[in-house]
Coordinates of C-alpha atoms and ligand atoms in Angstrom, one line a residue:
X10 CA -49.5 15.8 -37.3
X11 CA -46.9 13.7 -38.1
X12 CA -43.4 15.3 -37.7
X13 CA -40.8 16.4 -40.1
X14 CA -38.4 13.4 -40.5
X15 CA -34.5 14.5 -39.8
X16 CA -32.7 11.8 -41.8
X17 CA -28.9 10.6 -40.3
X18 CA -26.7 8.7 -43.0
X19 CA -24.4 6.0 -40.5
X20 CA -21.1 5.2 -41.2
X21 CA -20.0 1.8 -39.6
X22 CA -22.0 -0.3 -37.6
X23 CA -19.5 -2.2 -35.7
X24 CA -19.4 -1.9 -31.4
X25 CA -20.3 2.2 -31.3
X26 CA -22.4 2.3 -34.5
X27 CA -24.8 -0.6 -33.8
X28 CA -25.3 0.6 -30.1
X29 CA -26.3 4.0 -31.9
X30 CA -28.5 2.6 -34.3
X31 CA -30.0 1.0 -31.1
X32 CA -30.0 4.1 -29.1
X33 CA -31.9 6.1 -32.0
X34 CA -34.5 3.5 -32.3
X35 CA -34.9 4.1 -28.4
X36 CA -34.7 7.6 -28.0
X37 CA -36.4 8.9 -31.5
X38 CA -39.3 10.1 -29.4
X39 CA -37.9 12.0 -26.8
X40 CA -35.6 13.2 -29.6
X41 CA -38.5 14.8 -31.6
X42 CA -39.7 16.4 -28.5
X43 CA -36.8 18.4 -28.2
X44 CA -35.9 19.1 -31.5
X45 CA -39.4 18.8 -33.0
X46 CA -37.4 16.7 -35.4
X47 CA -38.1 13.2 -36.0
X48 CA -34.5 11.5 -36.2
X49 CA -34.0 7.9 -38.3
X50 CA -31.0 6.3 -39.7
X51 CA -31.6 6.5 -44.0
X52 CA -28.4 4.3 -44.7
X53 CA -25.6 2.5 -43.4
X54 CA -22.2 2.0 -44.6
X55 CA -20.1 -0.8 -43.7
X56 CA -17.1 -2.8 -46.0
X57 CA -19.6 -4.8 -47.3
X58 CA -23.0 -2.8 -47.7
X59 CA -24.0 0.8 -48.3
X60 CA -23.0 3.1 -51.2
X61 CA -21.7 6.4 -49.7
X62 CA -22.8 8.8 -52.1
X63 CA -26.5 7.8 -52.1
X64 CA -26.1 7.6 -48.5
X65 CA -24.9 11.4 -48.8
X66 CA -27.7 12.4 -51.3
X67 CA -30.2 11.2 -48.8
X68 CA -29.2 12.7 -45.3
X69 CA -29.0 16.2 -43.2
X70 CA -26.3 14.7 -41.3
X71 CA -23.6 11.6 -41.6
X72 CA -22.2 9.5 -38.5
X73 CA -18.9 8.7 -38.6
X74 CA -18.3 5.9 -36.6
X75 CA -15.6 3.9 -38.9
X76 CA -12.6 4.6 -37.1
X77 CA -9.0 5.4 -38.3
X78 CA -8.0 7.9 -40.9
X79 CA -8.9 6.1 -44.5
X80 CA -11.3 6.9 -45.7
X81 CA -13.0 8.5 -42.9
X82 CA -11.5 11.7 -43.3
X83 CA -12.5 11.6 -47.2
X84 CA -15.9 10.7 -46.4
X85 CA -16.1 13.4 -43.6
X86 CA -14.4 16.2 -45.8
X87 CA -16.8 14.9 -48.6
X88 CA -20.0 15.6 -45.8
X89 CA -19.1 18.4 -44.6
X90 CA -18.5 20.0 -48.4
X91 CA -22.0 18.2 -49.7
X92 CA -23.4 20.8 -46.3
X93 CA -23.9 18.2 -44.4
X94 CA -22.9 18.3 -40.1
X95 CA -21.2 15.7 -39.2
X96 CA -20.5 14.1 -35.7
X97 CA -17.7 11.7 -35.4
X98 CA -15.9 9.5 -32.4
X99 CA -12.6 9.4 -34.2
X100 CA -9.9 10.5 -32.5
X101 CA -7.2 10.2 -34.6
X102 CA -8.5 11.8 -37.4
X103 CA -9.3 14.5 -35.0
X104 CA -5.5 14.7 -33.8
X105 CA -3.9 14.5 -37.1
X106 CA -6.1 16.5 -39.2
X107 CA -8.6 18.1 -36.9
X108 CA -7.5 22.0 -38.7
X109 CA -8.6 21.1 -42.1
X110 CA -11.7 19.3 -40.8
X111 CA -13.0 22.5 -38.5
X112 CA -12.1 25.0 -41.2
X113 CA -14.3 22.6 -43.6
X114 CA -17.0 22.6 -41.2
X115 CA -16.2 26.7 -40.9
X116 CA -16.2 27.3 -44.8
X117 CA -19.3 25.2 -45.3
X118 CA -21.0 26.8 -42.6
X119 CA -22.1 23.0 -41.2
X120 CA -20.9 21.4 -37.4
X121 CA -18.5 19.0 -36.5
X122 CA -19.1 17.8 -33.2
X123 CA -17.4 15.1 -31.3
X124 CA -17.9 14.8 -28.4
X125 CA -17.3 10.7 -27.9
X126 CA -13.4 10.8 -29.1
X127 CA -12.4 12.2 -26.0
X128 CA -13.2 10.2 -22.6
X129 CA -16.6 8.4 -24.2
X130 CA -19.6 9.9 -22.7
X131 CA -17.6 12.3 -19.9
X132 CA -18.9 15.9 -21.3
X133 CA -15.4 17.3 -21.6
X134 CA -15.2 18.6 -25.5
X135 CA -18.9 20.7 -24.3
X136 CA -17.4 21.8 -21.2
X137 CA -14.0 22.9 -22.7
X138 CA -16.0 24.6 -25.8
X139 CA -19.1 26.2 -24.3
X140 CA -19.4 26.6 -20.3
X141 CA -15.2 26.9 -19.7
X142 CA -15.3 29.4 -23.1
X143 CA -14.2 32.0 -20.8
X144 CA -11.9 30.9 -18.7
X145 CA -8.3 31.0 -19.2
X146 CA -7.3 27.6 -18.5
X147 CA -3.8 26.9 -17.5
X148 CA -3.6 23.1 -17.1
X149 CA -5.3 20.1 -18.1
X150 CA -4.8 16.6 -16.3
X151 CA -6.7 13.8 -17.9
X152 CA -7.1 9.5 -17.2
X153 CA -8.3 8.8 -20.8
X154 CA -7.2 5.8 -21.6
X155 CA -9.7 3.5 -19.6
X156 CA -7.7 0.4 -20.6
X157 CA -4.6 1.4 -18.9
X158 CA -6.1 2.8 -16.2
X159 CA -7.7 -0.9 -15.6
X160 CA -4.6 -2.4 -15.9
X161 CA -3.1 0.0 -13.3
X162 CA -5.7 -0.2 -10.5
X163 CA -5.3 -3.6 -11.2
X164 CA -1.8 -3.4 -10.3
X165 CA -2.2 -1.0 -7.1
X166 CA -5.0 -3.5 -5.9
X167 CA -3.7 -7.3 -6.2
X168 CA -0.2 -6.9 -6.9
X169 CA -0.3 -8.9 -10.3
X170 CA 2.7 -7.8 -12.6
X171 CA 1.5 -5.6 -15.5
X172 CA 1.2 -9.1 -18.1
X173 CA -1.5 -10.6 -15.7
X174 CA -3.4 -7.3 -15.3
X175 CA -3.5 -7.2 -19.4
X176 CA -4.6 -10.6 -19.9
X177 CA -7.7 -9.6 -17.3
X178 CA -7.9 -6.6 -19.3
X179 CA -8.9 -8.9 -22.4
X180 CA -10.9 -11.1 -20.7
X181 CA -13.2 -8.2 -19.4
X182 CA -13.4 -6.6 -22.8
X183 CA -11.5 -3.6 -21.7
X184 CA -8.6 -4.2 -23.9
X185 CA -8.3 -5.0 -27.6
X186 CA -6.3 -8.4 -28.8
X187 CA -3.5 -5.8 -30.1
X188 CA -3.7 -3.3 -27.2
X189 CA -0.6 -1.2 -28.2
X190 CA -2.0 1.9 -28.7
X191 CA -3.4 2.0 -25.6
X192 CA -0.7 0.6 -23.3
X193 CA 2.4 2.8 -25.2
X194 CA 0.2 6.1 -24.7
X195 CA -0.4 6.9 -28.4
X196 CA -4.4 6.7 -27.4
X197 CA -3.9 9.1 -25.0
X198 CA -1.7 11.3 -27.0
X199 CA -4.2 11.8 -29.7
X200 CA -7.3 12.9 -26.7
X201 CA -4.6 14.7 -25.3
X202 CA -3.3 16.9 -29.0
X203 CA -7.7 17.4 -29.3
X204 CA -8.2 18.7 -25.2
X205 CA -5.3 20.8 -25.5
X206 CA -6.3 22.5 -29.3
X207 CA -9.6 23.3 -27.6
X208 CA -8.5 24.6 -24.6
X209 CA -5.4 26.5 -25.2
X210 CA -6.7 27.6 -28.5
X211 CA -3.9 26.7 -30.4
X212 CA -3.3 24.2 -33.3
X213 CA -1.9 21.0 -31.9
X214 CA -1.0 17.9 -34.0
X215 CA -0.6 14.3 -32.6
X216 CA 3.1 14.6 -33.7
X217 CA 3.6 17.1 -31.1
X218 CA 2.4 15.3 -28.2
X219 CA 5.6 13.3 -26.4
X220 CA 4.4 9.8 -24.8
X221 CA 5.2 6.8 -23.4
X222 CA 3.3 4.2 -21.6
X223 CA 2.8 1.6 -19.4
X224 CA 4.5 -2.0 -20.3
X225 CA 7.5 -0.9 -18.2
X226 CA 5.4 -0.4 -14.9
X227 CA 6.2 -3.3 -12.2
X228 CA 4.5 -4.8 -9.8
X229 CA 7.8 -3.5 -7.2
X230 CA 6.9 0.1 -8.3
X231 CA 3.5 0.3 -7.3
X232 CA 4.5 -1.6 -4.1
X233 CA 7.4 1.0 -3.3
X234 CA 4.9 4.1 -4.4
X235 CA 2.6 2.9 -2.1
X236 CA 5.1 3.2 0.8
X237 CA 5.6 6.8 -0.5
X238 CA 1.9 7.5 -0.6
X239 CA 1.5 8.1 -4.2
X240 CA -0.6 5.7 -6.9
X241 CA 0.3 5.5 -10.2
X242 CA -1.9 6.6 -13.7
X243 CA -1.6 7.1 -16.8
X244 CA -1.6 11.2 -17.2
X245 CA -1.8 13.6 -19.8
X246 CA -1.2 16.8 -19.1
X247 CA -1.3 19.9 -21.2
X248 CA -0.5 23.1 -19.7
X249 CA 1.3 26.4 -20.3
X250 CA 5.1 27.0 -19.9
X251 CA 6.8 30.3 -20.1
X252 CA 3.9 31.8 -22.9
X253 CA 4.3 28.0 -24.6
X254 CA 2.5 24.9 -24.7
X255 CA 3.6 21.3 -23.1
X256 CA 1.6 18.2 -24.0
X257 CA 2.3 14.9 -23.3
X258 CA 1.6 11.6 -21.7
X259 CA 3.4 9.5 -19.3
X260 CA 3.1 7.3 -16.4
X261 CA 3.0 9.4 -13.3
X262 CA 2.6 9.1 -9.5
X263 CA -0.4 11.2 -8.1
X264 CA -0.1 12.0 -3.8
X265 CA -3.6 10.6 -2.5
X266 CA -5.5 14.5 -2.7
X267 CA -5.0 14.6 -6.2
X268 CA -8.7 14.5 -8.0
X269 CA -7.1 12.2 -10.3
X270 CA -5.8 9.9 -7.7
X271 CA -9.4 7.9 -7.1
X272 CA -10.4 7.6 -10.3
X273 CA -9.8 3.5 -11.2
X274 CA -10.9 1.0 -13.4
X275 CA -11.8 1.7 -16.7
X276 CA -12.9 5.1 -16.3
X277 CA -11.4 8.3 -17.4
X278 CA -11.4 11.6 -15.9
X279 CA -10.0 15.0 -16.9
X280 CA -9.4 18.1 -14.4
X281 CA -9.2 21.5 -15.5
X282 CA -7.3 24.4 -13.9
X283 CA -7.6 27.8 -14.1
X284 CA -7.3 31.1 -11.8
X285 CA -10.6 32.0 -11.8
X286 CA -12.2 28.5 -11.8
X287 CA -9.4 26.9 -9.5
X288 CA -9.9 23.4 -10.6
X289 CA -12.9 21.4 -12.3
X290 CA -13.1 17.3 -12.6
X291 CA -15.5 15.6 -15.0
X292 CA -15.2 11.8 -14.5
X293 CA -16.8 8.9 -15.7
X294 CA -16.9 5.8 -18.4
X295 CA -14.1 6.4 -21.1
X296 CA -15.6 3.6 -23.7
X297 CA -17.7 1.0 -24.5
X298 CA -20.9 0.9 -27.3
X299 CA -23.9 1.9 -25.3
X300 CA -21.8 4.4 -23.2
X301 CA -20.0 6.1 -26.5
X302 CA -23.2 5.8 -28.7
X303 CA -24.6 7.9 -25.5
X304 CA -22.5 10.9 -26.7
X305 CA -22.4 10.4 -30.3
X306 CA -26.7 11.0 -29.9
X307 CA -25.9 14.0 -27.6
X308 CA -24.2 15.6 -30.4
X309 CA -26.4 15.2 -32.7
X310 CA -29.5 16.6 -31.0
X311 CA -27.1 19.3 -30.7
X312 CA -26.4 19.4 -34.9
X313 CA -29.9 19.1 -34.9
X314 CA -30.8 22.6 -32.7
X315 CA -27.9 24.7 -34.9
X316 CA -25.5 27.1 -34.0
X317 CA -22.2 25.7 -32.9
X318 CA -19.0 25.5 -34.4
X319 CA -14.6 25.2 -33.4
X320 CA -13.6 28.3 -34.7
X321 CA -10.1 29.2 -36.1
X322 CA -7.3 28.9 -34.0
X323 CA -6.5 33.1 -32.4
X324 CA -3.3 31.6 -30.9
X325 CA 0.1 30.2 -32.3
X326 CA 1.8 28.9 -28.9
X327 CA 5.2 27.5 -29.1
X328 CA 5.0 23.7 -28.4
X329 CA 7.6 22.8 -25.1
X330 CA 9.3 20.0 -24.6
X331 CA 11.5 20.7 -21.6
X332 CA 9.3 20.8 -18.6
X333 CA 10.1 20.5 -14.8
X334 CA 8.6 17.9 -13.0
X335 CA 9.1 16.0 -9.7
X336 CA 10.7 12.7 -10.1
X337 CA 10.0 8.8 -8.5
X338 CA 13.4 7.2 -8.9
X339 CA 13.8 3.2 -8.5
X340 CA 17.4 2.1 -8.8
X341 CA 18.7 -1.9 -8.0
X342 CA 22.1 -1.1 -6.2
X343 CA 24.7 -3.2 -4.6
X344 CA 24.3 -3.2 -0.4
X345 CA 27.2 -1.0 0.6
X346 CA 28.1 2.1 1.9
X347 CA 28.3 5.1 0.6
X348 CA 25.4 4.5 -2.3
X349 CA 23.1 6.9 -1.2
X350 CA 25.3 9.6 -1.0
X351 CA 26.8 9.2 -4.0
X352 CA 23.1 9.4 -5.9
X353 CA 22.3 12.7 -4.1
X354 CA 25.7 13.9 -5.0
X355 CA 24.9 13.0 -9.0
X356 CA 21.4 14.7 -8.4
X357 CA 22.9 17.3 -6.8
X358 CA 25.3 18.2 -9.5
X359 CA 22.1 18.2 -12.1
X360 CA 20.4 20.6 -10.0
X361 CA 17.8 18.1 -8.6
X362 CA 17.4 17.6 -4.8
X363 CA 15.5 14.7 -2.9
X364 CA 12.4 14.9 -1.1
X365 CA 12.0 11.2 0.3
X366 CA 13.8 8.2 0.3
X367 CA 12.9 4.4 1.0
X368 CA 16.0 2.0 1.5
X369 CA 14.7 -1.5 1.4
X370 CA 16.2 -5.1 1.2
X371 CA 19.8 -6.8 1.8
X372 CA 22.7 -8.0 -0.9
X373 CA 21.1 -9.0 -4.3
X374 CA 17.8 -7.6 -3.3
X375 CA 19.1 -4.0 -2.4
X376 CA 16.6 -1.2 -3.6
X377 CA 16.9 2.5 -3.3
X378 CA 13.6 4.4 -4.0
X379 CA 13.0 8.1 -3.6
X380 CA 11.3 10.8 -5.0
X381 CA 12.7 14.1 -6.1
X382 CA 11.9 17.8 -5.8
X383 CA 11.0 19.6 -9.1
X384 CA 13.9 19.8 -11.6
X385 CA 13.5 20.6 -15.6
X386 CA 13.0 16.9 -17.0
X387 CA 16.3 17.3 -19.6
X388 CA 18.4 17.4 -16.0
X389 CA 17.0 14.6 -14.4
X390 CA 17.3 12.7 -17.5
X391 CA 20.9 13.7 -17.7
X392 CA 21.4 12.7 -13.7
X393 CA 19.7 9.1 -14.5
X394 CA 21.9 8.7 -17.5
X395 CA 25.1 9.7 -15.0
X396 CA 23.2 7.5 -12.2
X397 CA 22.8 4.3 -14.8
X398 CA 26.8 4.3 -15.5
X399 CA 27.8 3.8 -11.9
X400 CA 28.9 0.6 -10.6
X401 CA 26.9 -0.3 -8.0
X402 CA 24.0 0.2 -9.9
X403 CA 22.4 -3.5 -10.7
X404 CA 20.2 -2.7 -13.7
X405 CA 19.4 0.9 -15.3
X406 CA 17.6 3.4 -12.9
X407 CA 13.6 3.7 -13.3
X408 CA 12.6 7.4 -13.8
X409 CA 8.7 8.2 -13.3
X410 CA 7.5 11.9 -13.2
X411 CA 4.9 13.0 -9.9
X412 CA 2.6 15.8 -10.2
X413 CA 1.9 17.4 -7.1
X414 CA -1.4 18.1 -6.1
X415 CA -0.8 22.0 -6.0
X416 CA -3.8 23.7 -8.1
X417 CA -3.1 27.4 -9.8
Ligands
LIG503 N1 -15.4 1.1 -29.0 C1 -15.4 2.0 -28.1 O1 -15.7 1.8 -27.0 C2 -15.1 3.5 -28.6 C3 -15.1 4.5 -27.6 C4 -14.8 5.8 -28.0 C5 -14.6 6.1 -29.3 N2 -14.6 5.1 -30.3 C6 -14.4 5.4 -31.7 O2 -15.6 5.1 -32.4 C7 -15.2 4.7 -33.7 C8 -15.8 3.4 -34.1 O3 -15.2 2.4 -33.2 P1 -15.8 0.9 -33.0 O4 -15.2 0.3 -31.8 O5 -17.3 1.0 -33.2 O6 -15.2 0.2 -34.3 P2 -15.5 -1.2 -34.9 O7 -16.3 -2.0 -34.0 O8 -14.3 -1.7 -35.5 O9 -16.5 -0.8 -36.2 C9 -16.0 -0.2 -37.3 C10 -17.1 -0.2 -38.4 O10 -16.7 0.6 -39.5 C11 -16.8 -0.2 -40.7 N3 -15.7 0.0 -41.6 C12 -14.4 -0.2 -41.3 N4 -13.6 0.2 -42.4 C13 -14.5 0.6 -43.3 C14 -14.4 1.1 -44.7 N5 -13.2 1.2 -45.3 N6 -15.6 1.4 -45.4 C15 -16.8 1.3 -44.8 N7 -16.9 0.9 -43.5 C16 -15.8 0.5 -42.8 C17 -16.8 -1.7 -40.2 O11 -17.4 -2.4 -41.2 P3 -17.7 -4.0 -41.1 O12 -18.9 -4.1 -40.2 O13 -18.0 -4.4 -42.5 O14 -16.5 -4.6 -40.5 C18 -17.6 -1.5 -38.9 O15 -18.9 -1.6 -39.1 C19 -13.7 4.8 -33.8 O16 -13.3 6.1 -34.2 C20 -13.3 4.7 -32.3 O17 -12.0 5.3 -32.0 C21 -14.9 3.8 -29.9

């Protein structure tokens, strides 16, 4: 008996949506044993070929695997209405307009499951949405940015400055030609705004999600952190703050324990904290066709063995932006006397105190590096400003935040 066909309308075929098409063609079997379903692609839309409302007309469920937010989300919103589920990659459209899609998908009774925007084919949007349903989570660390994460462990491991670890990056594939979302954070912010949505339960938009990234990293500051035993990432962290929310994403020194701390190259990890679970790491490859298209077909074998759903937001959590964190701090001073204590004294004033120092080099090449207990970031930021305007300083003071290994 030959099995009912389950028909899958693809939208782009680039680097994810050819390696799906592949994929399917591979796994269709094993596929229809599970679902008793037998998947195939009924029509592909690219620039040049495909027409998207026959494509629509002929499908149970659409593939979006364009990218960007025109005119995906039309096409999406037009799925979803037409009762169609839909599984998508696309993070962005996710982080900017991820409410009106899920309450789409909601109204029109139909999924939306994406599990390849976040972290490629590491099972965290699953995780935070079905087993970790019920647990209160109160932090989320994440790597998910596999191309900085390259560049950095780069960095820690040869010593190259941050343009040669890039130009690798290319070379390997792990970087785009125009890389800039990636290396100023804005990647990251967007995984970050969809982790945070689904774990706090709260509506978070892109726009609320501070970052900043990577080009101002040195070769020096991985050399001093490593004197301090701390490596440097990438980090996003989400996590609650006085009955808030913080999100953001910066550059951030981990101590060696940290989960976070091993994970290198172009992978991406996320750890999850949480009283009664204490703390949960999923790692593995962030990106790539075969690797993403991996997740994209996990989702739909899951649209194709129904229910699931995001449901509404049951919590309005006021967004924070002033959160304390431990400090690295790498200033270029003048050799003399007297520089240290004047630093602490600044510090001091702002309420921040300091943990460890390094004092390295003589005359022109006179660095002070230290890192700095916990102190609310608006203070430190205050103290560096304070710090940057003395005159012994040789160029403005490098401020990047530590997380200490310390689990809730
Ligand atoms: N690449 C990865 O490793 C990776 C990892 C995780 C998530 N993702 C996400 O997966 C999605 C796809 O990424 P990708 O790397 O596969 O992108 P890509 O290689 O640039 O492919 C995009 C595809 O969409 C088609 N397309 C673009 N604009 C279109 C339009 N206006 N109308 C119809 N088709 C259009 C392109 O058509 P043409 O063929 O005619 O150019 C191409 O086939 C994105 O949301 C991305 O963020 C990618």
């Amino acid at each position: 008996m030959t099995a009912e066909r389950f028909r899958i309308g693809l939208l782009g075929h680039g680097t994810v949506g050819s390696a799906f098409d592949e994929l399917l063609a591979q796994r269709a079997g094993h596929v229809e044993a599970i679902t008793g379903l037998r998947p195939e692609i009924s029509g592909v839309l690219t620039r040049s070929a495909g027409d998207f409302d026959e494509i629509l007309a002929g499908c149970e469920l659409v593939v979006e695997l364009i990218g960007g937010l025109d005119p995906a989300r039309d096409y999406v919103l037009r799925a979803m209405r037409a009762g169609r589920h839909v599984v998508t990659a696309n993070k962005q459209l996710l982080s900017q307009h991820g409410e009106q899609l899920w309450a789409t998908a909601r109204e029109h009774d139909v999924q939306l499951r994406f599990e390849a925007a976040v972290a490629g084919v590491v099972p965290v949007i699953r995780v935070l949405q079905e087993s970790l349903a019920g647990a209160h989570v109160e932090r989320l660390h994440g790597i998910v940015n596999g191309t900085t994460n390259y560049i950095l462990s780069e960095m820690a491991r040869s010593g190259c400055s941050y343009d040669e670890a890039l130009a690798g990056a290319q070379r390997l594939g792990y970087a785009e030609a125009d890389p800039s979302e990636d290396v100023n954070g804005k990647d990251a912010a967007a995984k970050m705004a969809i982790l945070a949505r689904l774990a706090f339960d709260t509506p978070v938009h892109l726009d609320q999600v501070s970052y900043d990234g990577i080009e101002q990293i040195t070769a020096d500051d991985m050399a001093y952190a490593q004197e301090l035993g701390l490596g440097l990432k990438l980090i996003g962290t989400a996590e609650r703050i006085d009955g808030g929310l913080a999100v953001s994403v910066h550059p951030a020194f981990l101590y060696a324990g940290h989960p976070l701390a091993s994970v290198h190259g172009p992978f991406n990890a996320v750890t999850v904290e949480s009283e009664a679970i204490t703390e949960i790491t999923m790692s593995g490859p962030g990106a790539g066709g075969p690797q993403t298209a991996s997740a994209v077909l996990g989702d739909v074998i899951s649209a194709m063995i129904p229910p699931a759903s995001t449901p509404e937001t049951t919590q309005s959590l006021a967004l924070v932006d002033d959160v304390e964190s431990s400090f690295y701090l790498h200033m270029e001073v003048a050799d003399r006397p007297g520089v240290l204590a004047r630093v602490a004294q600044v510090l001091g004033d702002h309420g921040a105190s300091i943990k460890s120092v390094v004092q390295k080099g003589l005359g022109e090449n006179a660095r002070l590096v230290m890192v700095v207990h916990p102190v609310l970031e608006s203070r430190l930021f205050a103290a560096v400003e304070q710090i940057a305007a003395l005159d012994f300083l040789r160029s403005p003071p490098r401020a990047i935040r530590v997380i200490d290994e310390q689990f809730v």
